[in-house]
Amino acid sequence: MHLSASARRLAISIVLVAALPAAWAAPAAVLPGDDFFDYVNGEWLNSVEIPADRSSWGVGAALVEDTNLRIVKLIEGLAAAPSSAEAKKIADYYASFMDEAGIEAKGLAPLQPALAQIAAIGDKRALTKALGASLQADVDPLNATNFFTENLFGLWIAQGLKDSAHYTPYLLQGGLGMPDRAYYLDDTPSMKELRGKYLAHIAATFRLAGIADAEARAARVFELETKIAATHANREDSADVLKANNNWSAADFARKAPGMDWAAFFASAGLGGQKKFIVWHPTAIAGAARLVNSVPLETWKDFLTFHSINQVSAALPKALVDQHFDFYGRALNGTPQQSLRWKRSLAAVNAAMPDALGKIYVAKYFPPESKQRLQQMVSNIVDAFHLRIDKLDWMAPATKKEAHAKLKTLYVGIGYPEKWASYEQLQVVPDDALGNLLRAERLHTQQQLAKLHQPVDRAEWCMPAQLVNAVNMPMQNAINFPAAILQPPYFDPSAGDAVNYGGIGATIGHEISHSFDDQGAQFDSKGRLRDWWTAADGKHFKQASAALAAQYSAYKPFPDLAINGQQTLSENLADLAGLSASYDAYHATLANKRVTPEADQQFFIGYAASWREKERDEALRRAILTDGHAPDKWRTATVRNLDAWYNAFNVQPGQTLYLAPKDRVRVW
Ligand SMILES: [Zn+2]
């Protein structure tokens, strides 16, 4: 339950707000009550082109770009004079990916050991071991809401849903090269076209890797993935923790998911001694085991071969990099141009050694004064939540008590983690990009597996400090605000409260309210999945949530594609409650001052400006199908549920966004 899928959420700036009065003075093309997003952002939307190497662009993306430029400068400094062994590893890792000529000269040689291992698989038992060895800690269904892995299964190590005092391995569905089952099964022209392009991409990958019978192999891989997709849960069900809490013992797998040698699988995955698991997607896990049994060995070997190349193409010669971009960038996201080499290399270091980069980033760019001011804002917004809970007329006293307890025990991490991950065990070789990538992935998975034997750390972070994003982790009852989101134009230490509460304040409110959205409210103050609501409370909450889901399902970004109000419900609830709480906290800071209508306008305009973003149609379609967040334009529209917005902009019946007071959704 995080702020955005791709650091898209951002950002109010002092610059934007300074520019606003002029925009107000001119007759706006659109009335605020008809399209608030366009009213605030129309000029920007008309004047800005999405850069060719992007599937979307907005103030947030610009901030990501600036942050990346800063970090690359820091890396270049480390390369010249490494300050520690870890700093040298950062510089070497980056250099290995920047060494395009070296990668080209080696050709496919670095891939050969992995391909030879797959070729040597002689029976289903050996296949099962190879599938086990491919398991990586590469998904996170609850905090980062990342459900995607090309490996047959995804692994997540986290607290148990009902036992927040111990770490448990979670198994998730996987094995698809396209983002979701809908891409394989939906009967729409755009999906059919993508299927053709994906099939061609698989064949081209085989050809470029010098593997014979590329077309026939591609057809087999595609057919197998289609069968896997048919067993997958859809995106909406994936987000339902009540459907995910399936506790299986190691012995249960043979009975509940027959068809593969699970003991061999777990031994090979480093989970040999593990007794208890949580199976997030039981139907897909059982389906995959059935397919391991029924689909011919050669098809599975083709599947492993393709994905072992496809997943590491960033570290391979240009022809494979370009082919990968042609499908994943161009076809899937509508991005015309690949990003520059340095950006891709930086992304590789960010993925491999996130905390090492975070450490050097905050030392230079996150001053202690920012941390202090943000702590004060967090405390004010938490107070606003306490007051809102007290004022709820529908909530039973016992439920209120636990809600207060949950707020009181909330861990709020600001800027950076208290403990940094260690890369002491990571071997980095300056001229071995692929080896570095594989070793970093392996180390990450080993470190995650090691947690199974350690006490739970509620203060552990799940986002790097240099990421422009924020996250709520319900089982830890914790929130992280990475340093990179806590900077201008998003949070501006020199700006006034209207600006900062409309910007970062709404984000803080958003993350806090995830503790009380349809998912978060299922976890108690100790982080346990437990129903702590009375039946009447639950009924009111469900009714209010259903109204918000219906409000969002009625939005149609494309004539043939509506937003899924259920899939985006948690985020929409967090937006609504977060904006309301931040509004209250802002007004509390004005306690003895005269409140001007302009102040409220600034607050709401700041909010809408913080969502300004343009997306290519392909990326927008993908997001609507797979993202837990509604597109930014429609997230902005939640202002129509706040009475104060109507007063600030004189919104009248008959205007598109107008809701009669009884139809405005009020949850918290
Ligand atoms: Zn969120």
XYZ file of C-alpha atoms in Angstrom, residues 36 47 130 165 213 284 286 300 317 336 412 485 514 532-533 556 575:
17
model
C -10.739 20.170 -11.461
C 2.207 22.706 -23.259
C 15.838 -25.696 -11.399
C 5.776 -11.696 15.796
C 14.039 -23.438 -33.864
C -2.245 -20.699 -9.297
C -1.783 -25.813 -7.649
C 9.566 -26.192 -19.673
C 24.633 -7.081 -25.703
C 9.219 5.604 -28.377
C 6.828 6.689 11.212
C 10.134 12.612 -1.656
C -3.806 3.307 4.668
C -11.483 -5.456 15.459
C -14.650 -3.776 14.225
C -14.155 5.822 -18.130
C -6.557 9.701 -0.876
